[in-house]
mmCIF file with all atom_site columns, C-alpha atoms in Angstrom:
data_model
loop_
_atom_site.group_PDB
_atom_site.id
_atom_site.type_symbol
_atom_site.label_atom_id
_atom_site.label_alt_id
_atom_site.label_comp_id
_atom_site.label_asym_id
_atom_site.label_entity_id
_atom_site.label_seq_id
_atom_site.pdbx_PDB_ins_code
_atom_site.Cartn_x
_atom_site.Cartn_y
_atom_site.Cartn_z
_atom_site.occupancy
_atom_site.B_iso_or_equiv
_atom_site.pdbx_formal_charge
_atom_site.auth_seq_id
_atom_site.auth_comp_id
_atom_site.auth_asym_id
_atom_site.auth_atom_id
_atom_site.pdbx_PDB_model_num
ATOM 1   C CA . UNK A 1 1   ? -14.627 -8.781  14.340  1.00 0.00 ? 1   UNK A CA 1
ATOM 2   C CA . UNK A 1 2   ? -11.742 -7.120  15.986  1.00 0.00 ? 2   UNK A CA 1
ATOM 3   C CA . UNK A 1 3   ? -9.364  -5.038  14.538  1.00 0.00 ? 3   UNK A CA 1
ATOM 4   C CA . UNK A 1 4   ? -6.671  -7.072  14.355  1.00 0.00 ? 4   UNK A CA 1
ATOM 5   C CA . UNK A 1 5   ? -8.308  -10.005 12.789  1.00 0.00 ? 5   UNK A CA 1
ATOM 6   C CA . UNK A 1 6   ? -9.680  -7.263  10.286  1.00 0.00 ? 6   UNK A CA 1
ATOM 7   C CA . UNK A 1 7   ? -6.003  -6.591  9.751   1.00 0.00 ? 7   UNK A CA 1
ATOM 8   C CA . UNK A 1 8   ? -4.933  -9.808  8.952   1.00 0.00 ? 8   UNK A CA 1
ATOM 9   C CA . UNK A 1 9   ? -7.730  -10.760 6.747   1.00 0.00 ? 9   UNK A CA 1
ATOM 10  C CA . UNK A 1 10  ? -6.678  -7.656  5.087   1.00 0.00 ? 10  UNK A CA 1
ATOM 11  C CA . UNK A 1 11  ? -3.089  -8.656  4.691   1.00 0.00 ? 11  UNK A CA 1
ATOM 12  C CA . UNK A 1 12  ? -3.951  -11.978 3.499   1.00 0.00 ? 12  UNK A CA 1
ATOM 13  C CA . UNK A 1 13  ? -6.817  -10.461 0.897   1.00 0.00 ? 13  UNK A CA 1
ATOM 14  C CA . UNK A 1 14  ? -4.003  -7.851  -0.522  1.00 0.00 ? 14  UNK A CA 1
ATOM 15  C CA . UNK A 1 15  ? -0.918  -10.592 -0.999  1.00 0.00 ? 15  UNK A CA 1
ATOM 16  C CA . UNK A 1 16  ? -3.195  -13.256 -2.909  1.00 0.00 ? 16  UNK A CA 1
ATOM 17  C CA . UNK A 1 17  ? -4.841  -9.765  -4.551  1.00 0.00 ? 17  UNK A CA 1
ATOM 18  C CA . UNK A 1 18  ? -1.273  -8.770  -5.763  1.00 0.00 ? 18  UNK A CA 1
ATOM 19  C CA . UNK A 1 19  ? 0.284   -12.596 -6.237  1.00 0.00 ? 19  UNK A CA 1
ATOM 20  C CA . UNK A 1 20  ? -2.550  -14.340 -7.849  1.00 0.00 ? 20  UNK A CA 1
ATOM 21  C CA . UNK A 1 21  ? -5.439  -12.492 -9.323  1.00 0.00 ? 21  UNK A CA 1
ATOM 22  C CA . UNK A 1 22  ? -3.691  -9.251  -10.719 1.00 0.00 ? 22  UNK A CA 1
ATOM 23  C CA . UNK A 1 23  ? 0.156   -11.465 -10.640 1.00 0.00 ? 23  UNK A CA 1
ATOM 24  C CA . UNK A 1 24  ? 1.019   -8.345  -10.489 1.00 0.00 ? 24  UNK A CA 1
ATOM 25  C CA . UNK A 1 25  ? 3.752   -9.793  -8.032  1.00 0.00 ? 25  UNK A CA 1
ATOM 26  C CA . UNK A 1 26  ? 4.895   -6.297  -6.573  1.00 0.00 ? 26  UNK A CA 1
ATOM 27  C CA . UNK A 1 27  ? 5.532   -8.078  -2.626  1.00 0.00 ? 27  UNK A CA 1
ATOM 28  C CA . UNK A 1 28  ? 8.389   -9.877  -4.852  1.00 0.00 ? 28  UNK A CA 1
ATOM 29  C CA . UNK A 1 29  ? 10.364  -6.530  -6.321  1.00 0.00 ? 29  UNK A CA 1
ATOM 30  C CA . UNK A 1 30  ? 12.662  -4.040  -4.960  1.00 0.00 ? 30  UNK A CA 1
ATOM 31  C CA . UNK A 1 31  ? 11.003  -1.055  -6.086  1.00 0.00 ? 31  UNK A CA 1
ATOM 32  C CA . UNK A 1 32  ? 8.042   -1.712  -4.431  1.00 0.00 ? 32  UNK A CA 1
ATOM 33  C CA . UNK A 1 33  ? 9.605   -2.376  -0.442  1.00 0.00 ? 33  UNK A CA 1
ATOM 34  C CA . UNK A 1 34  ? 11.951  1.218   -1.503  1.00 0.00 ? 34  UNK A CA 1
ATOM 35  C CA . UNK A 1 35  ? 8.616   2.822   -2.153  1.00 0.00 ? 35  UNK A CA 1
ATOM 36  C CA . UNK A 1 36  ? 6.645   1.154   0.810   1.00 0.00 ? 36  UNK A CA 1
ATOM 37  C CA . UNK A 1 37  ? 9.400   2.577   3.208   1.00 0.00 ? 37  UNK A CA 1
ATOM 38  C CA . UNK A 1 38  ? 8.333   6.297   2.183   1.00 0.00 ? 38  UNK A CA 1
ATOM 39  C CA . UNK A 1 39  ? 4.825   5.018   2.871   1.00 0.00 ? 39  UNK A CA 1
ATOM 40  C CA . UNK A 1 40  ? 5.283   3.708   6.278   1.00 0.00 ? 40  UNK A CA 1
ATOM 41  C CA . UNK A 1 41  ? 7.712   6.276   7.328   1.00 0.00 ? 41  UNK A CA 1
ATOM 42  C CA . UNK A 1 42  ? 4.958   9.315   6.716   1.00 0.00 ? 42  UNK A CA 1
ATOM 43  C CA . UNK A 1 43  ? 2.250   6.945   8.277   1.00 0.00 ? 43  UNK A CA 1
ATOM 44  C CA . UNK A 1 44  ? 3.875   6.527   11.301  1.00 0.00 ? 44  UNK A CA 1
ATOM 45  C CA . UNK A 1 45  ? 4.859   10.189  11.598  1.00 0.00 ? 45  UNK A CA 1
ATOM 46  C CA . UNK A 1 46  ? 0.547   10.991  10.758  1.00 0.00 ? 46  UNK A CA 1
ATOM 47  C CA . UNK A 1 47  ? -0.881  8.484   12.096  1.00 0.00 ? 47  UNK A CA 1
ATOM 48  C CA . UNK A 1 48  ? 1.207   8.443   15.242  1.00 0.00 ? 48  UNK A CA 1
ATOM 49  C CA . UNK A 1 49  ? 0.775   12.381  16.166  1.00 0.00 ? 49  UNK A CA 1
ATOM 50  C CA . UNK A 1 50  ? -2.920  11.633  15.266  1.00 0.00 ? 50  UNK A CA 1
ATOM 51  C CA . UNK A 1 51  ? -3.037  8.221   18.640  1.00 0.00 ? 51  UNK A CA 1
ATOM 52  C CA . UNK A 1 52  ? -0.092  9.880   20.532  1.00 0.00 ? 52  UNK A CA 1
ATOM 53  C CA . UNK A 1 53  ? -1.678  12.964  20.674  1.00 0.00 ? 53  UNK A CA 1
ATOM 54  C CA . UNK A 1 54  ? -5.485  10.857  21.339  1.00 0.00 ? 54  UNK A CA 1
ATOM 55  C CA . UNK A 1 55  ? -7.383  12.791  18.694  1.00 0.00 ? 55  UNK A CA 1
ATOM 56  C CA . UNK A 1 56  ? -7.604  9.181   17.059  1.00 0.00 ? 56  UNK A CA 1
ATOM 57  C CA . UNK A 1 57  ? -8.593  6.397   20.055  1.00 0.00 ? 57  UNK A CA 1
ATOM 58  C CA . UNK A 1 58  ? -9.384  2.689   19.712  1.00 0.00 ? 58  UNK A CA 1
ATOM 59  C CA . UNK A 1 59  ? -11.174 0.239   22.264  1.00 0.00 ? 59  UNK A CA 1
ATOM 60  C CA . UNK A 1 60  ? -8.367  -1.596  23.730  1.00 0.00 ? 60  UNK A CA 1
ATOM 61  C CA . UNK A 1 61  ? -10.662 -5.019  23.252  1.00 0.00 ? 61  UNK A CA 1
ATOM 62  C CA . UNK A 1 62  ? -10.398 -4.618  19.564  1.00 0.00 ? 62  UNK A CA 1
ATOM 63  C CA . UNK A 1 63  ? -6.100  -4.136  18.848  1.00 0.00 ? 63  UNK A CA 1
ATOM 64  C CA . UNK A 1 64  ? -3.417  -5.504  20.695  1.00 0.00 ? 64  UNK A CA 1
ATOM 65  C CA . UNK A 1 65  ? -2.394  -3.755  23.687  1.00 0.00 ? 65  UNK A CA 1
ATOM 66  C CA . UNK A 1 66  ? -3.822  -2.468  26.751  1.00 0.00 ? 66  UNK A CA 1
ATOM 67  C CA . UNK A 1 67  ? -4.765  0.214   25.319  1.00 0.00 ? 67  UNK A CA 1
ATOM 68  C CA . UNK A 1 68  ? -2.121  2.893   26.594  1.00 0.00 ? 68  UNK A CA 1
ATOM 69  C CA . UNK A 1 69  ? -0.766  4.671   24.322  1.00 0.00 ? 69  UNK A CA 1
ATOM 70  C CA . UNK A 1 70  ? 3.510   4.525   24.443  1.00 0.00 ? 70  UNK A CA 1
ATOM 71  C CA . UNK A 1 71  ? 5.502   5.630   21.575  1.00 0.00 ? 71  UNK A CA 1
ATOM 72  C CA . UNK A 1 72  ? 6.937   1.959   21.654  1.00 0.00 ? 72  UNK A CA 1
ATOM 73  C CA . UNK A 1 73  ? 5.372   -1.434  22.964  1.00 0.00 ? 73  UNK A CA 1
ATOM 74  C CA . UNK A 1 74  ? 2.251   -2.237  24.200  1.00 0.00 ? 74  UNK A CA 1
ATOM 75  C CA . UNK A 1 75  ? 1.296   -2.925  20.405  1.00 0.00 ? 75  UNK A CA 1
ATOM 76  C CA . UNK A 1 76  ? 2.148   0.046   19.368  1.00 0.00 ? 76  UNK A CA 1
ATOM 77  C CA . UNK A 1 77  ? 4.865   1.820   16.850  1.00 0.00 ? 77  UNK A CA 1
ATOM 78  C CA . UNK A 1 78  ? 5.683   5.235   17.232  1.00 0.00 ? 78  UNK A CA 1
ATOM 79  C CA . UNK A 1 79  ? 2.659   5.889   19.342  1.00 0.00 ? 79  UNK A CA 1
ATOM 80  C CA . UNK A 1 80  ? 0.367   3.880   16.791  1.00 0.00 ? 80  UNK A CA 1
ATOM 81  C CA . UNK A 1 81  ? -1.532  0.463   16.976  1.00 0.00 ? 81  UNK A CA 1
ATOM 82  C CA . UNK A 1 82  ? 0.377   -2.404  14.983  1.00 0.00 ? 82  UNK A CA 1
ATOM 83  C CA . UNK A 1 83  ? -3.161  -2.980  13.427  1.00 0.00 ? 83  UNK A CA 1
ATOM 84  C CA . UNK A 1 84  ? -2.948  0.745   11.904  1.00 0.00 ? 84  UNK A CA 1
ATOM 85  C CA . UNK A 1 85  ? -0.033  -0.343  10.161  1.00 0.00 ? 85  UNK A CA 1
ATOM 86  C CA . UNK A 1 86  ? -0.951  -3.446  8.957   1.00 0.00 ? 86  UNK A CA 1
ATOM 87  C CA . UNK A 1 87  ? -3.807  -1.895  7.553   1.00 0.00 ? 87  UNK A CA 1
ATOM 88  C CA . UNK A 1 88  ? -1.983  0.734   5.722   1.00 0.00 ? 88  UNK A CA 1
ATOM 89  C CA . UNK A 1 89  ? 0.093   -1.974  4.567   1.00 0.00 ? 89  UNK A CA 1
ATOM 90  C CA . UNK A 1 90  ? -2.561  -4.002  2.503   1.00 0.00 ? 90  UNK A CA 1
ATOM 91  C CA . UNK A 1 91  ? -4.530  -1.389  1.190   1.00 0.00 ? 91  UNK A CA 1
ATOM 92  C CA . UNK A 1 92  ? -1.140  0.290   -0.546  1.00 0.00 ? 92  UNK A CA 1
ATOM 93  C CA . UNK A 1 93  ? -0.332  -3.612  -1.412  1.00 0.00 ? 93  UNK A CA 1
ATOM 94  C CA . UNK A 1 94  ? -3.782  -3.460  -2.574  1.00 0.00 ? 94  UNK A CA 1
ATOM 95  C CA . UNK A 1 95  ? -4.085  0.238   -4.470  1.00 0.00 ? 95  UNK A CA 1
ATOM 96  C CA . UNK A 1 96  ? -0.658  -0.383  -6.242  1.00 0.00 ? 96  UNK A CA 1
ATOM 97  C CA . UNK A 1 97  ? -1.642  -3.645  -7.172  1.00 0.00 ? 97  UNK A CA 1
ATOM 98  C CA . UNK A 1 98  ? -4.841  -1.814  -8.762  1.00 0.00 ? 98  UNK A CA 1
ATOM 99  C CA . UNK A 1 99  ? -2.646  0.856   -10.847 1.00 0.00 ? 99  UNK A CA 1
ATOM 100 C CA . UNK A 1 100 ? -0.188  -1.553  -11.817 1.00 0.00 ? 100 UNK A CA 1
ATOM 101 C CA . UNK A 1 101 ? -2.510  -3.968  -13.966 1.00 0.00 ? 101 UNK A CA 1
ATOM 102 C CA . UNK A 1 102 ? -4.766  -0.850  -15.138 1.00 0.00 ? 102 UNK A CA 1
ATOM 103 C CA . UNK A 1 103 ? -1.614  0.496   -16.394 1.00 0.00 ? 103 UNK A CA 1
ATOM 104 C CA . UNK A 1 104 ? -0.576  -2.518  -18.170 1.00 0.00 ? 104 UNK A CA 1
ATOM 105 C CA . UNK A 1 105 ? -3.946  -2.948  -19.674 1.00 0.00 ? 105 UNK A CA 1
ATOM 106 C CA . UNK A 1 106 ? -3.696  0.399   -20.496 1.00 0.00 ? 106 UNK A CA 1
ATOM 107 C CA . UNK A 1 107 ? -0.490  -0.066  -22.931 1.00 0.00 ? 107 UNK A CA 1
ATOM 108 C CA . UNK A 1 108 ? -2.164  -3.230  -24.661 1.00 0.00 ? 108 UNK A CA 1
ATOM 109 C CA . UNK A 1 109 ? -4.276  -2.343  -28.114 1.00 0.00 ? 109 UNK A CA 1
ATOM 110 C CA . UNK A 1 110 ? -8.335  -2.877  -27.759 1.00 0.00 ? 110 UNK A CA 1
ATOM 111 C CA . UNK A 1 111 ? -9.257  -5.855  -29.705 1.00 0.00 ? 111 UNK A CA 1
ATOM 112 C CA . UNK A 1 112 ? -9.959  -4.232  -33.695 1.00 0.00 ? 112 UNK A CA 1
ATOM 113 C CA . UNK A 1 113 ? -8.427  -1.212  -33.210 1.00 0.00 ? 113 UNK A CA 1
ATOM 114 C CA . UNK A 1 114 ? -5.880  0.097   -34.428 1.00 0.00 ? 114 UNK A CA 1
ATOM 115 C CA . UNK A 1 115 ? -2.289  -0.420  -32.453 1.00 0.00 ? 115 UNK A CA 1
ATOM 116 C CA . UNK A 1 116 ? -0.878  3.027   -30.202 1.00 0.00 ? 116 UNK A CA 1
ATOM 117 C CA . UNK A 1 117 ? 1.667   4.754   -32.812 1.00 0.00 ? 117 UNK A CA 1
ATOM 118 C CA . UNK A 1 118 ? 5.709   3.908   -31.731 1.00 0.00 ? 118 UNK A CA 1
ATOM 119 C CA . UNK A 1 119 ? 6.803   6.612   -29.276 1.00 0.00 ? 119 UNK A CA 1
ATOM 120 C CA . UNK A 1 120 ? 10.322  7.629   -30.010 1.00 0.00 ? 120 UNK A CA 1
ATOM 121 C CA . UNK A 1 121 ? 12.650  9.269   -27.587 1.00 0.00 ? 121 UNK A CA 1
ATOM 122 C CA . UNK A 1 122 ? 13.026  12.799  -29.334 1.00 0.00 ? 122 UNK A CA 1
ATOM 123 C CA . UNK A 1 123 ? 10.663  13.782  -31.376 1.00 0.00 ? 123 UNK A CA 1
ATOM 124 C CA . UNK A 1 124 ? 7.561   14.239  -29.305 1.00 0.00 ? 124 UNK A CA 1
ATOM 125 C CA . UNK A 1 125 ? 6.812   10.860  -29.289 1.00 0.00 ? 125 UNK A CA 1
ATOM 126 C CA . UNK A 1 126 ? 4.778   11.032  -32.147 1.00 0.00 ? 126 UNK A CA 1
ATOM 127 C CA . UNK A 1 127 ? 5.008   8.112   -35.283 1.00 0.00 ? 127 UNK A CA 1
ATOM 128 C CA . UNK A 1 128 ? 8.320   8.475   -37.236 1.00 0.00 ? 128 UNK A CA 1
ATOM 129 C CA . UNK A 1 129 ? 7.846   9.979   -41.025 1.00 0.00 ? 129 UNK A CA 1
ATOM 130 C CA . UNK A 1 130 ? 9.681   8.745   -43.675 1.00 0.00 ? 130 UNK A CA 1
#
């Protein structure tokens, strides 16, 4: 398998990961394309010194491109494969997706025990006293 189609499978695995199993639906808010901009931003600036700079090398039968290595075109972004990217993309998709429903699990009660006390802005979020 090359590693583009790895990619995409990837991608595809990640959205249905975040829409359907978890419906965590995170590919549908703001906050989470704001937060994936940070993300991509730093990957291109690591992963591209990393390929520009050929400490990181792929076979050019495996990702798009000739396998030059440009800062732009060819298949490439900021000196990185497209692939590299798409990658990055679904396992964030897929790690967020993760934390999001642990979390949420995390604020529900265990069947027979006894409810989380109230947390109330102020007082240490401990249970209110009468």
């Amino acid at each position: 398998m090359s590693y583009t189609t790895a990619t995409a499978v990837g991608i595809v695995l990640a959205a249905l990961l975040d829409l359907l199993v978890l419906r965590t639906r995170l590919l549908t808010t703001r906050r989470w394309w704001a937060a994936y901009v940070i993300v991509v931003f730093f990957q291109l600036v690591t992963n591209g010194w990393l390929t520009g700079r050929r400490i990181v090398t792929y076979d050019p039968d495996a990702i798009i491109g000739s396998g030059g290595v440009p800062f732009l075109g060819d298949g490439r972004i900021a000196w990185a494969p497209v692939e590299d990217l798409g990658f990055g993309f679904a396992l964030v998709l897929a790690t967020c997706a993760l934390w999001v429903r642990l979390g949420r699990q995390g604020r529900r009660a265990a069947p027979g025990s006894a409810a989380p006390a109230a947390q109330h802005p102020g007082d240490g979020g401990g249970p209110r006293r009468p």
